[in-house]
Structures are given as C-alpha cells and as structure tokens.
XYZ file of N, CA and C in Angstrom:
783
model
N 27.500 11.214 42.043
C 26.758 12.097 42.846
C 25.220 11.977 42.627
N 24.927 11.947 41.259
C 23.479 11.951 40.887
C 22.871 10.631 41.450
N 23.502 9.495 41.359
C 22.879 8.304 41.920
C 22.725 8.384 43.505
N 23.706 9.137 44.220
C 23.585 9.291 45.627
C 22.358 10.265 45.934
N 22.135 11.325 45.193
C 21.149 12.182 45.456
C 19.740 11.594 45.122
N 19.763 10.819 43.976
C 18.477 10.150 43.747
C 18.083 9.113 44.747
N 19.093 8.341 45.252
C 18.817 7.434 46.287
C 18.368 8.090 47.620
N 18.874 9.259 47.794
C 18.499 10.078 49.013
C 16.946 10.379 48.946
N 16.504 10.714 47.704
C 15.076 11.055 47.554
C 14.192 9.743 47.686
N 14.637 8.635 46.955
C 13.736 7.553 46.991
C 13.733 6.785 48.327
N 14.652 7.007 49.164
C 14.628 6.370 50.575
C 14.135 7.336 51.642
N 13.729 8.529 51.110
C 13.182 9.494 52.195
C 11.842 9.216 52.510
N 11.518 8.964 53.751
C 10.097 8.772 54.279
C 9.194 9.987 53.940
N 9.888 11.192 54.075
C 9.088 12.426 53.742
C 8.592 12.485 52.302
N 9.392 12.026 51.417
C 9.071 11.999 49.984
C 7.763 11.206 49.721
N 7.764 9.993 50.290
C 6.674 9.075 50.056
C 5.424 9.442 50.804
N 5.727 10.099 51.995
C 4.519 10.713 52.685
C 3.940 11.864 52.036
N 4.717 12.631 51.268
C 4.219 13.707 50.402
C 3.278 13.138 49.208
N 3.845 11.954 48.577
C 3.138 11.307 47.615
C 1.797 10.784 48.124
N 1.715 10.254 49.340
C 0.456 9.806 49.963
C -0.420 11.002 50.195
N 0.067 12.227 50.732
C -0.736 13.237 50.876
C -1.401 13.833 49.645
N -0.528 13.934 48.639
C -1.010 14.532 47.346
C -2.092 13.503 46.703
N -1.872 12.264 46.870
C -2.754 11.253 46.271
C -4.118 11.417 47.024
N -4.102 11.597 48.280
C -5.253 11.642 49.182
C -6.040 12.909 48.818
N -5.314 14.010 48.589
C -5.927 15.228 48.278
C -6.652 15.308 46.897
N -5.989 14.565 45.901
C -6.575 14.375 44.649
C -7.861 13.586 44.698
N -7.838 12.558 45.440
C -8.987 11.654 45.617
C -10.137 12.537 46.319
N -9.855 13.289 47.228
C -10.857 14.069 47.972
C -11.386 15.067 47.026
N -10.624 15.559 45.980
C -11.096 16.539 44.992
C -12.258 16.026 44.166
N -12.264 14.741 43.857
C -13.396 14.224 43.192
C -14.300 13.213 43.950
N -14.102 13.295 45.221
C -15.017 12.402 46.069
C -16.515 12.545 45.887
N -16.860 13.850 45.783
C -18.388 14.079 45.541
C -18.831 13.527 44.157
N -17.947 13.809 43.177
C -18.351 13.264 41.886
C -18.409 11.799 41.776
N -17.478 11.026 42.479
C -17.468 9.595 42.508
C -18.641 8.959 43.191
N -19.249 9.857 44.181
C -20.358 9.294 44.996
C -21.617 9.206 43.974
N -21.813 10.016 43.048
C -22.829 10.000 42.144
C -22.359 9.317 40.871
N -22.588 7.939 40.902
C -22.072 7.115 39.762
C -22.474 7.633 38.387
N -23.639 8.126 38.334
C -24.211 8.509 36.966
C -23.288 9.605 36.375
N -22.622 10.356 37.266
C -21.884 11.477 36.804
C -20.473 10.990 36.198
N -20.095 9.800 36.381
C -18.799 9.415 35.907
C -18.853 8.346 34.847
N -20.103 8.038 34.406
C -20.258 7.038 33.460
C -19.503 7.377 32.105
N -19.614 8.631 31.648
C -18.960 9.075 30.518
C -17.763 9.912 30.685
N -17.031 9.766 31.916
C -15.989 10.632 32.261
C -14.860 9.745 32.664
N -13.721 9.704 31.823
C -12.586 8.868 32.184
C -11.620 9.596 33.107
N -10.517 8.820 33.330
C -9.447 9.371 34.299
C -8.749 10.659 33.920
N -8.754 10.936 32.572
C -8.194 12.046 32.133
C -8.998 13.296 32.552
N -10.210 13.208 32.491
C -11.083 14.390 32.931
C -11.125 14.397 34.526
N -11.102 13.294 35.129
C -11.022 13.316 36.533
C -9.880 13.910 36.944
N -8.746 13.626 36.410
C -7.398 14.365 36.861
C -7.463 15.849 36.585
N -7.999 16.242 35.410
C -8.040 17.578 35.079
C -8.964 18.389 36.079
N -10.059 17.767 36.413
C -11.065 18.298 37.412
C -10.457 18.473 38.764
N -9.810 17.570 39.262
C -9.262 17.608 40.667
C -8.111 18.532 40.710
N -7.367 18.652 39.613
C -6.033 19.424 39.615
C -6.366 20.925 39.490
N -7.462 21.276 38.806
C -7.697 22.608 38.455
C -8.883 23.345 39.235
N -9.644 22.524 39.799
C -10.969 23.104 40.405
C -11.055 22.831 41.845
N -9.938 22.479 42.546
C -9.902 22.195 43.927
C -8.752 22.706 44.665
N -8.674 22.205 45.931
C -7.544 22.723 46.864
C -6.198 22.084 46.312
N -6.330 21.131 45.321
C -5.104 20.492 44.855
C -4.216 21.444 44.179
N -4.703 22.441 43.570
C -3.815 23.409 42.745
C -2.992 24.243 43.845
N -3.528 24.299 45.031
C -2.722 24.969 46.089
C -1.796 24.052 46.852
N -2.166 22.852 47.082
C -1.283 21.901 47.809
C -0.083 21.454 47.047
N -0.112 21.280 45.790
C 1.038 20.831 45.100
C 2.245 21.748 45.273
N 2.058 23.083 45.365
C 3.079 23.911 45.396
C 3.758 23.890 46.987
N 2.992 23.331 47.777
C 3.474 23.050 49.073
C 4.186 21.716 49.346
N 3.556 20.644 48.683
C 3.913 19.364 48.869
C 5.318 18.969 48.147
N 5.415 19.476 46.867
C 6.552 18.809 46.113
C 7.847 19.538 46.562
N 8.004 20.814 46.836
C 9.227 21.247 47.408
C 9.669 20.383 48.605
N 8.635 19.938 49.441
C 8.964 19.231 50.729
C 9.395 17.870 50.265
N 8.887 17.242 49.218
C 9.098 15.911 48.821
C 10.572 15.664 48.387
N 11.240 16.721 47.804
C 12.598 16.490 47.519
C 13.474 17.350 48.355
N 13.120 17.635 49.620
C 13.844 18.494 50.580
C 15.085 17.707 51.028
N 15.083 16.443 50.940
C 16.249 15.736 51.379
C 17.432 16.032 50.584
N 17.214 16.491 49.313
C 18.443 16.941 48.369
C 18.762 18.352 48.667
N 17.856 19.158 49.147
C 18.136 20.544 49.461
C 19.295 20.617 50.452
N 19.008 19.787 51.516
C 19.842 20.004 52.783
C 20.888 18.872 52.882
N 22.218 19.361 52.855
C 23.241 18.315 53.111
C 23.544 18.186 54.491
N 24.685 17.451 54.806
C 24.883 17.027 56.151
C 24.979 18.236 57.156
N 25.431 19.363 56.578
C 25.513 20.491 57.462
C 24.328 21.385 57.658
N 23.160 20.768 57.361
C 21.927 21.417 57.648
C 21.719 22.794 57.063
N 21.357 22.827 55.752
C 21.114 24.035 55.045
C 22.394 24.650 54.421
N 23.464 24.142 54.706
C 24.769 24.643 54.030
C 25.306 23.577 53.069
N 26.081 24.078 52.139
C 26.629 23.127 51.148
C 27.673 22.181 51.760
N 27.807 21.032 51.273
C 28.900 20.068 51.698
C 30.082 20.564 50.923
N 30.916 21.385 51.519
C 32.074 22.006 50.775
C 33.115 20.979 50.465
N 33.216 19.990 51.297
C 34.250 18.905 50.996
C 33.805 18.146 49.746
N 32.672 17.768 49.650
C 32.213 17.069 48.371
C 32.343 18.078 47.081
N 32.053 19.396 47.335
C 32.276 20.302 46.325
C 33.585 20.411 45.830
N 34.542 20.489 46.692
C 35.977 20.601 46.305
C 36.490 19.342 45.582
N 35.917 18.196 45.925
C 36.316 16.911 45.167
C 35.858 16.994 43.781
N 34.945 17.740 43.490
C 34.377 17.787 41.967
C 34.584 19.224 41.527
N 33.528 19.967 41.541
C 33.657 21.469 41.220
C 32.352 22.060 41.703
N 32.339 23.367 41.870
C 31.066 23.948 42.337
C 30.059 23.823 41.216
N 30.346 23.985 39.973
C 29.345 23.892 38.864
C 28.771 22.485 38.808
N 29.673 21.492 38.765
C 29.134 20.027 38.838
C 28.290 19.854 40.042
N 28.647 20.308 41.188
C 27.901 20.101 42.478
C 26.507 20.641 42.334
N 26.348 21.929 41.741
C 25.086 22.601 41.587
C 24.303 21.867 40.478
N 24.840 21.481 39.391
C 24.132 20.780 38.337
C 23.588 19.475 38.845
N 24.404 18.810 39.613
C 23.897 17.436 40.221
C 22.673 17.725 41.058
N 22.770 18.691 41.949
C 21.648 19.015 42.809
C 20.371 19.320 41.975
N 20.588 20.204 40.929
C 19.471 20.665 40.113
C 18.749 19.410 39.358
N 19.592 18.455 38.785
C 19.029 17.392 38.055
C 18.260 16.494 39.093
N 18.871 16.230 40.299
C 18.206 15.358 41.297
C 16.845 15.970 41.732
N 16.843 17.277 41.918
C 15.533 17.853 42.326
C 14.634 17.801 41.269
N 15.012 18.142 39.987
C 14.003 18.271 38.938
C 13.556 16.759 38.563
N 14.379 15.850 38.402
C 13.970 14.551 38.026
C 13.191 13.825 39.192
N 13.704 14.065 40.451
C 13.024 13.490 41.615
C 11.560 13.918 41.709
N 11.350 15.333 41.551
C 10.093 15.817 41.638
C 9.163 15.348 40.451
N 9.653 15.210 39.308
C 8.817 14.647 38.213
C 8.398 13.264 38.595
N 9.359 12.337 39.047
C 9.140 10.972 39.380
C 8.050 10.969 40.537
N 8.164 11.761 41.560
C 7.242 11.685 42.725
C 5.808 12.115 42.209
N 5.780 13.178 41.438
C 4.496 13.575 40.911
C 3.810 12.479 40.112
N 4.463 11.848 39.247
C 3.845 10.833 38.332
C 3.501 9.669 39.289
N 4.259 9.263 40.368
C 3.850 8.221 41.243
C 2.435 8.623 41.947
N 2.460 9.867 42.316
C 1.109 10.370 42.972
C -0.034 10.173 42.167
N 0.142 10.608 40.811
C -1.013 10.367 39.950
C -1.276 8.991 39.560
N -0.374 8.137 39.377
C -0.621 6.705 39.182
C -1.375 6.116 40.415
N -0.893 6.496 41.663
C -1.628 6.013 42.793
C -3.045 6.459 42.842
N -3.258 7.622 42.454
C -4.563 8.142 42.348
C -5.469 7.401 41.434
N -4.942 7.084 40.319
C -5.720 6.269 39.311
C -5.934 4.787 39.839
N -4.891 4.312 40.374
C -4.864 2.821 40.868
C -6.030 2.749 42.025
N -5.923 3.626 42.983
C -6.799 3.595 44.105
C -8.290 3.890 43.710
N -8.410 4.978 42.773
C -9.648 5.300 42.294
C -10.361 4.215 41.465
N -9.543 3.476 40.670
C -10.072 2.387 39.813
C -10.563 1.230 40.668
N -9.923 0.969 41.803
C -10.315 -0.067 42.695
C -11.703 0.409 43.301
N -11.908 1.634 43.601
C -13.147 2.069 44.042
C -14.252 2.120 43.065
N -13.835 2.579 41.787
C -14.803 2.739 40.688
C -14.229 2.173 39.366
N -14.177 0.863 39.274
C -13.601 0.275 38.047
C -14.202 0.722 36.771
N -15.526 1.116 36.847
C -16.256 1.478 35.571
C -15.544 2.626 34.951
N -14.839 3.468 35.591
C -14.188 4.639 35.012
C -13.057 4.081 33.873
N -12.533 3.038 34.145
C -11.400 2.548 33.218
C -11.994 2.207 31.917
N -13.145 2.118 31.716
C -13.827 1.697 30.501
C -14.005 2.995 29.528
N -13.854 4.103 30.068
C -14.090 5.268 29.403
C -12.803 5.740 28.752
N -12.472 5.421 27.505
C -11.290 5.739 26.947
C -11.356 6.319 25.473
N -12.557 6.853 25.124
C -12.867 7.276 23.814
C -13.231 8.820 23.751
N -13.239 9.519 24.834
C -13.564 10.860 24.824
C -13.000 11.685 25.976
N -12.988 12.980 25.867
C -12.719 13.885 26.952
C -13.411 15.147 26.805
N -14.235 15.434 27.810
C -15.079 16.698 27.788
C -14.419 17.961 28.091
N -13.185 17.829 28.774
C -12.364 18.966 29.153
C -11.324 19.218 28.212
N -10.546 18.343 27.733
C -9.530 18.566 26.696
C -10.147 18.446 25.311
N -10.715 19.650 24.915
C -11.470 19.661 23.626
C -10.541 20.223 22.528
N -9.344 20.491 22.660
C -8.493 21.002 21.677
C -8.374 19.926 20.419
N -8.111 20.382 19.291
C -8.241 19.484 18.123
C -7.190 18.413 18.216
N -5.942 18.773 18.658
C -4.898 17.777 18.758
C -5.240 16.692 19.835
N -5.769 17.091 21.040
C -6.143 16.099 22.023
C -7.273 15.208 21.471
N -8.295 15.662 20.887
C -9.425 14.944 20.448
C -9.011 14.010 19.339
N -8.129 14.425 18.440
C -7.628 13.560 17.367
C -6.930 12.363 17.920
N -6.022 12.676 18.950
C -5.232 11.467 19.472
C -6.077 10.609 20.197
N -7.059 11.111 20.970
C -7.976 10.138 21.696
C -8.732 9.362 20.786
N -9.320 9.900 19.779
C -10.177 9.228 18.880
C -9.426 8.193 18.089
N -8.082 8.423 17.913
C -7.258 7.414 17.284
C -6.921 6.194 18.158
N -7.412 6.240 19.454
C -7.152 5.185 20.337
C -5.905 5.374 21.256
N -5.483 6.529 21.352
C -4.313 6.892 22.139
C -4.747 7.617 23.524
N -5.766 7.199 23.982
C -6.259 7.857 25.270
C -5.198 7.806 26.352
N -4.623 6.595 26.630
C -3.706 6.570 27.766
C -2.419 7.171 27.453
N -2.056 7.302 26.118
C -0.868 8.050 25.787
C -1.109 9.506 26.103
N -2.287 10.041 25.755
C -2.636 11.466 26.084
C -2.664 11.654 27.546
N -3.077 10.748 28.322
C -3.149 10.841 29.727
C -1.781 10.913 30.316
N -0.862 10.095 29.857
C 0.467 10.064 30.360
C 1.189 11.261 29.863
N 0.949 11.847 28.673
C 1.534 13.121 28.235
C 0.967 14.264 29.078
N -0.109 14.213 29.449
C -0.749 15.304 30.294
C -0.114 15.377 31.670
N 0.149 14.141 32.218
C 0.769 14.203 33.600
C 2.220 14.546 33.582
N 2.905 14.139 32.476
C 4.320 14.514 32.200
C 4.415 16.138 32.161
N 3.434 16.712 31.371
C 3.440 18.152 31.209
C 3.247 18.802 32.564
N 2.292 18.215 33.389
C 1.990 18.853 34.667
C 3.304 18.644 35.568
N 3.985 17.483 35.453
C 5.189 17.117 36.260
C 6.359 18.221 35.960
N 6.438 18.583 34.721
C 7.375 19.533 34.327
C 7.155 20.901 35.005
N 5.880 21.211 34.929
C 5.441 22.512 35.597
C 5.768 22.485 37.111
N 5.390 21.398 37.797
C 5.633 21.287 39.216
C 7.068 21.319 39.501
N 7.844 20.591 38.836
C 9.307 20.484 39.161
C 10.017 21.910 38.900
N 9.640 22.558 37.828
C 10.332 23.707 37.472
C 9.847 24.949 38.370
N 8.461 25.139 38.565
C 8.019 26.287 39.279
C 7.959 26.054 40.831
N 8.003 24.931 41.247
C 7.937 24.665 42.693
C 9.131 24.050 43.274
N 9.567 22.908 42.827
C 10.722 22.271 43.380
C 12.047 22.874 43.115
N 12.237 23.338 41.896
C 13.444 24.148 41.648
C 13.540 25.494 42.375
N 12.363 26.093 42.419
C 12.288 27.295 43.279
C 12.690 27.193 44.711
N 12.180 25.934 45.235
C 12.577 25.599 46.614
C 13.977 25.359 46.719
N 14.686 24.824 45.672
C 16.088 24.577 45.755
C 16.821 25.921 45.847
N 16.344 26.964 45.178
C 16.977 28.295 45.299
C 16.879 28.910 46.689
N 15.647 28.641 47.252
C 15.385 29.185 48.639
C 16.290 28.509 49.650
N 16.471 27.194 49.453
C 17.242 26.300 50.467
C 18.695 26.828 50.705
N 19.240 27.652 49.741
C 20.620 28.078 49.995
C 20.665 28.994 51.135
N 19.630 29.715 51.429
C 19.636 30.758 52.598
C 18.707 30.376 53.722
N 18.132 29.021 53.750
C 17.361 28.762 54.806
C 17.518 27.247 55.114
N 17.534 26.806 56.382
C 17.621 25.481 56.700
C 16.338 24.847 57.217
N 15.267 25.801 57.160
C 14.026 25.496 57.665
C 13.093 24.900 56.561
N 12.667 23.590 56.680
C 11.921 22.963 55.537
C 10.646 23.635 55.363
N 9.998 24.181 56.357
C 8.688 24.887 56.205
C 8.843 26.177 55.398
N 10.008 26.854 55.586
C 10.158 28.042 54.847
C 10.445 27.694 53.397
N 11.189 26.673 53.129
C 11.518 26.222 51.710
C 10.296 25.843 51.059
N 9.226 25.290 51.786
C 8.043 24.827 51.038
C 7.016 26.027 50.954
N 7.211 26.976 51.916
C 6.109 28.024 51.832
C 6.541 29.238 50.871
N 7.833 29.419 50.707
C 8.268 30.562 49.832
C 7.763 30.324 48.404
N 8.151 29.063 47.816
C 7.528 28.817 46.440
C 6.029 28.925 46.336
N 5.309 28.639 47.395
C 3.853 28.598 47.351
C 3.438 30.057 47.213
N 4.052 30.971 48.008
C 3.687 32.355 48.075
C 4.170 33.096 46.796
N 5.372 32.782 46.250
C 5.823 33.310 44.984
C 4.846 32.876 43.786
N 4.458 31.649 43.789
C 3.475 31.175 42.738
C 2.253 31.946 42.844
N 1.695 32.184 44.026
C 0.403 32.944 44.164
C 0.595 34.415 43.768
N 1.718 35.007 44.082
C 1.989 36.390 43.632
C 1.990 36.440 42.148
N 2.726 35.501 41.507
C 2.715 35.524 39.944
C 1.308 35.306 39.420
N 0.601 34.424 39.988
C -0.748 34.281 39.559
C -1.642 35.481 39.651
N -1.549 36.227 40.836
C -2.211 37.428 41.015
C -1.751 38.493 39.979
N -0.455 38.742 39.756
C -0.033 39.769 38.845
C -0.477 39.374 37.480
N -0.370 38.050 37.158
C -0.712 37.662 35.757
C -2.206 37.860 35.474
N -3.077 37.804 36.534
C -4.500 37.974 36.327
C -4.982 39.354 36.444
N -4.253 40.218 37.174
C -4.786 41.581 37.409
C -4.064 42.627 36.692
N -2.855 42.448 36.276
C -2.012 43.468 35.603
C -1.825 43.201 34.151
N -2.324 44.075 33.355
C -2.120 43.947 31.887
C -0.743 43.915 31.535
N -0.414 42.992 30.546
C 0.996 42.903 30.120
C 1.872 41.983 31.009
N 1.400 41.615 32.132
C 2.064 40.659 32.963
C 1.676 39.226 33.002
N 0.770 39.011 32.017
C 0.165 37.610 32.080
C 1.231 36.398 31.886
N 2.344 36.804 31.260
C 3.350 35.732 31.092
C 3.991 35.416 32.340
N 3.933 36.264 33.426
C 4.496 35.914 34.681
C 3.662 34.871 35.354
N 2.478 34.612 34.881
C 1.635 33.642 35.632
C 2.014 32.228 35.263
N 2.308 31.385 36.330
C 2.660 30.009 36.050
C 1.672 29.336 35.277
N 0.314 29.743 35.221
C -0.754 29.026 34.432
C -0.282 29.123 32.918
N 0.584 30.065 32.521
C 0.881 30.238 31.183
C 1.958 28.992 30.783
N 2.286 28.201 31.786
C 3.378 27.202 31.421
C 2.753 25.746 31.741
N 1.396 25.661 31.719
C 0.797 24.457 32.029
C -0.038 23.933 30.939
N -0.413 22.766 30.852
C -1.176 22.164 29.724
C -2.550 22.676 29.665
N -3.090 23.321 30.809
C -4.420 23.832 30.662
C -4.395 25.028 29.784
N -3.449 25.687 29.340
C -3.383 26.838 28.584
C -3.813 26.475 27.074
N -3.782 25.160 26.723
C -4.303 24.794 25.369
C -5.327 23.592 25.489
N -6.099 23.678 26.594
C -7.253 22.667 26.654
C -8.071 22.704 25.358
N -8.400 23.936 25.049
C -9.345 24.178 24.007
C -8.795 24.502 22.611
N -7.485 24.949 22.571
C -6.794 25.240 21.373
C -5.585 24.464 21.098
N -5.465 23.269 21.688
C -4.080 22.552 21.620
C -3.654 22.210 20.291
N -2.445 22.576 19.979
C -1.728 22.295 18.796
C -0.340 21.820 18.958
N 0.322 21.128 18.079
C 1.595 20.650 18.380
C 2.639 21.757 18.620
N 2.400 22.990 17.971
C 3.292 24.168 18.427
C 3.160 24.542 19.871
N 1.756 24.507 20.186
C 1.548 24.831 21.627
C 2.381 23.937 22.618
N 2.282 22.566 22.291
C 2.922 21.580 23.037
C 4.500 21.810 23.056
N 5.089 22.216 21.869
C 6.480 22.475 21.935
C 6.784 23.637 22.773
N 5.955 24.779 22.627
C 6.231 25.952 23.450
C 6.036 25.780 24.903
N 5.132 24.892 25.198
C 4.812 24.594 26.682
C 6.017 23.953 27.277
N 6.672 22.917 26.639
C 7.850 22.319 27.199
C 8.992 23.243 27.108
N 9.181 24.057 26.150
C 10.281 24.881 26.026
C 10.158 25.877 27.209
N 9.037 26.451 27.416
C 8.935 27.423 28.570
C 9.308 26.814 29.876
N 8.796 25.676 30.093
C 9.061 24.996 31.400
C 10.602 24.756 31.523
N 11.284 24.281 30.513
C 12.710 23.960 30.498
C 13.464 25.231 30.745
N 12.795 26.400 30.194
C 13.545 27.659 30.288
C 13.474 28.134 31.746
N 12.328 27.848 32.399
C 12.243 28.180 33.807
C 13.200 27.367 34.681
N 13.442 25.992 34.243
C 14.334 25.064 34.970
C 15.748 25.638 34.852
N 16.194 26.068 33.701
C 17.569 26.579 33.447
C 17.714 27.882 34.149
N 16.645 28.768 34.282
C 16.672 30.056 34.907
C 16.981 29.825 36.534
N 16.317 28.952 37.087
C 16.361 28.654 38.483
C 17.718 27.969 38.804
N 18.137 27.077 37.827
C 19.496 26.385 37.954
C 20.515 27.447 38.022
N 20.482 28.487 37.038
C 21.415 29.442 36.918
C 21.467 30.343 38.282
N 20.213 30.609 38.774
C 20.099 31.389 40.023
C 20.815 30.581 41.137
N 20.534 29.282 41.236
C 21.057 28.492 42.311
C 22.582 28.441 42.189
N 23.197 28.362 41.025
C 24.683 28.440 40.851
C 25.259 29.761 41.453
N 24.553 30.734 41.121
C 25.050 32.150 41.482
C 24.942 32.291 43.053
N 23.844 31.655 43.686
C 23.708 31.712 45.054
C 24.727 31.002 45.733
N 25.088 29.809 45.219
C 26.186 28.971 45.861
C 27.542 29.748 45.730
N 27.680 30.355 44.715
C 29.013 31.139 44.505
C 29.007 32.189 45.578
N 27.945 32.914 45.845
C 27.781 33.925 46.888
C 28.075 33.362 48.186
N 27.407 32.184 48.481
C 27.721 31.580 49.810
C 29.087 31.256 49.974
N 29.759 30.643 49.012
C 31.094 30.305 49.018
C 31.997 31.476 49.378
N 31.605 32.697 48.892
C 32.381 33.836 49.145
C 32.128 34.540 50.543
N 30.869 34.428 51.015
C 30.520 35.128 52.074
C 30.143 34.156 53.421
N 30.259 32.849 53.258
C 30.052 32.005 54.318
C 28.636 31.740 54.669
C-alpha cells in the first residue's frame, strides 16, 4: 500500500504544479535582491533560502501549497471517504499508518524538490552565488558557523531544508490529512491548516505562556543565533511528536467514521 500511495503522489499533476508554484514564490521572494548583484556577492544560497522563507509571502504560501501537494493521498476512490474494502483487507490501523507515512514522506520529498529547483534555477540566473560557501550572515549560531567554516556548507544547507521539510510535513500536510476525514473539498483541506497555523502563531506571540503553541517553536529559525546539537535534537523530536500526535488523531477520526458513516 505504501508504494501505491507514494506512486499516487509522484504521478499527481497537482503535486508537481505545487512544486512549481512554491519554487516560483521563493524566487520572487529574492527577486529584488538578485537584481542588485552587489548585494549577493557575499551571500550564498543558504542565506537566500532563509531570507525568502522567513521574510516574505513564502511563509504564508507553504501552509497552503503543501497540503494540496499530497491531496491525492487524502482522497480515495470514494471522494473524501475511506476505501473500506482496502481497509478490510488489511486493518484500520495499518491503513491509517500507511496514509500517514505516505503524506509525511511525500510532503518532505516535494518540499526538498521545490528548494532544489529554487537553487538550480537561481544558479542559472546568478551563478556567482554558488561560489559563496564559506559564511552565513543569518545562521550565526556557533554550531552552524563551525560546520560552515569546516567546509560543510552544503551539508548545512541540506540539513536546514530537511528541518524545514519536517516542519512543513508535520504542521501542514499531516494536519491536512486529519481535516480530509471530514471534508472532500481540496480547498477546505488546504485552508484549514493555514488558518490553524496562523491562530497558533497569533496565540504564541500574544499570550504569555502559550509560546510553545507557535509552530515557529518547531522550526530551525528558533536557533539561528544560539544553535547547539541539543537544540537540533529537540527540534527534530518536537516535529516528530507533532507527527505522531496528528497520526493518532487521524486514527481516532477514522474509527469514528467507521462507526458513524
């Protein structure tokens, strides 16, 4: 079943259209910077990615795009309802776990493809940025800087996008999976995770003691300036905890649907 669900994502025109849209949005996020070549002489793709993901419309678009990119797994042949025949051939638990794995892994893959396309297209436009692999002005944490100075610039870059991919998959795509149990409308499935993320961000920023509700607490930006190996471990652990939480909610929702139709 996992291969079937993964193939459904990879063969979905909507998934690759979402990759194209997100790549275009990231490029537009740094378009003005790239026009001024003097501004990018000392700035590599790591900082360009940080800039476009954190200071532009990209931060809003990702929560809309990626639930849509894996929507082909959300909806089975019965449009918004579970394929009960397939479930009976295996088990409800296995069916739900397969769906969750496909959504989580598929979202990570599509996000990474978007970033790689962003770098590839941007490098064709401005190949001089590829030569900057010895510093980062935004990731100033001791761990980041030590790794970059040791010649691991691209390893740090890949680690950064994987951490972002974990956040996107857990907080957007998995949340969309939970919503899809009760809605067959793709736009609702995309919009609800977006609004829930915005509510969490608002509560985390405005209400003392609720900062841990903010999805920003689960992103690599939380230790731009104070990055340590322990921060890295906790960041991955928190995102995986969110994954298991939404997977558990999805299993309970499917059980409810099986009982109530």
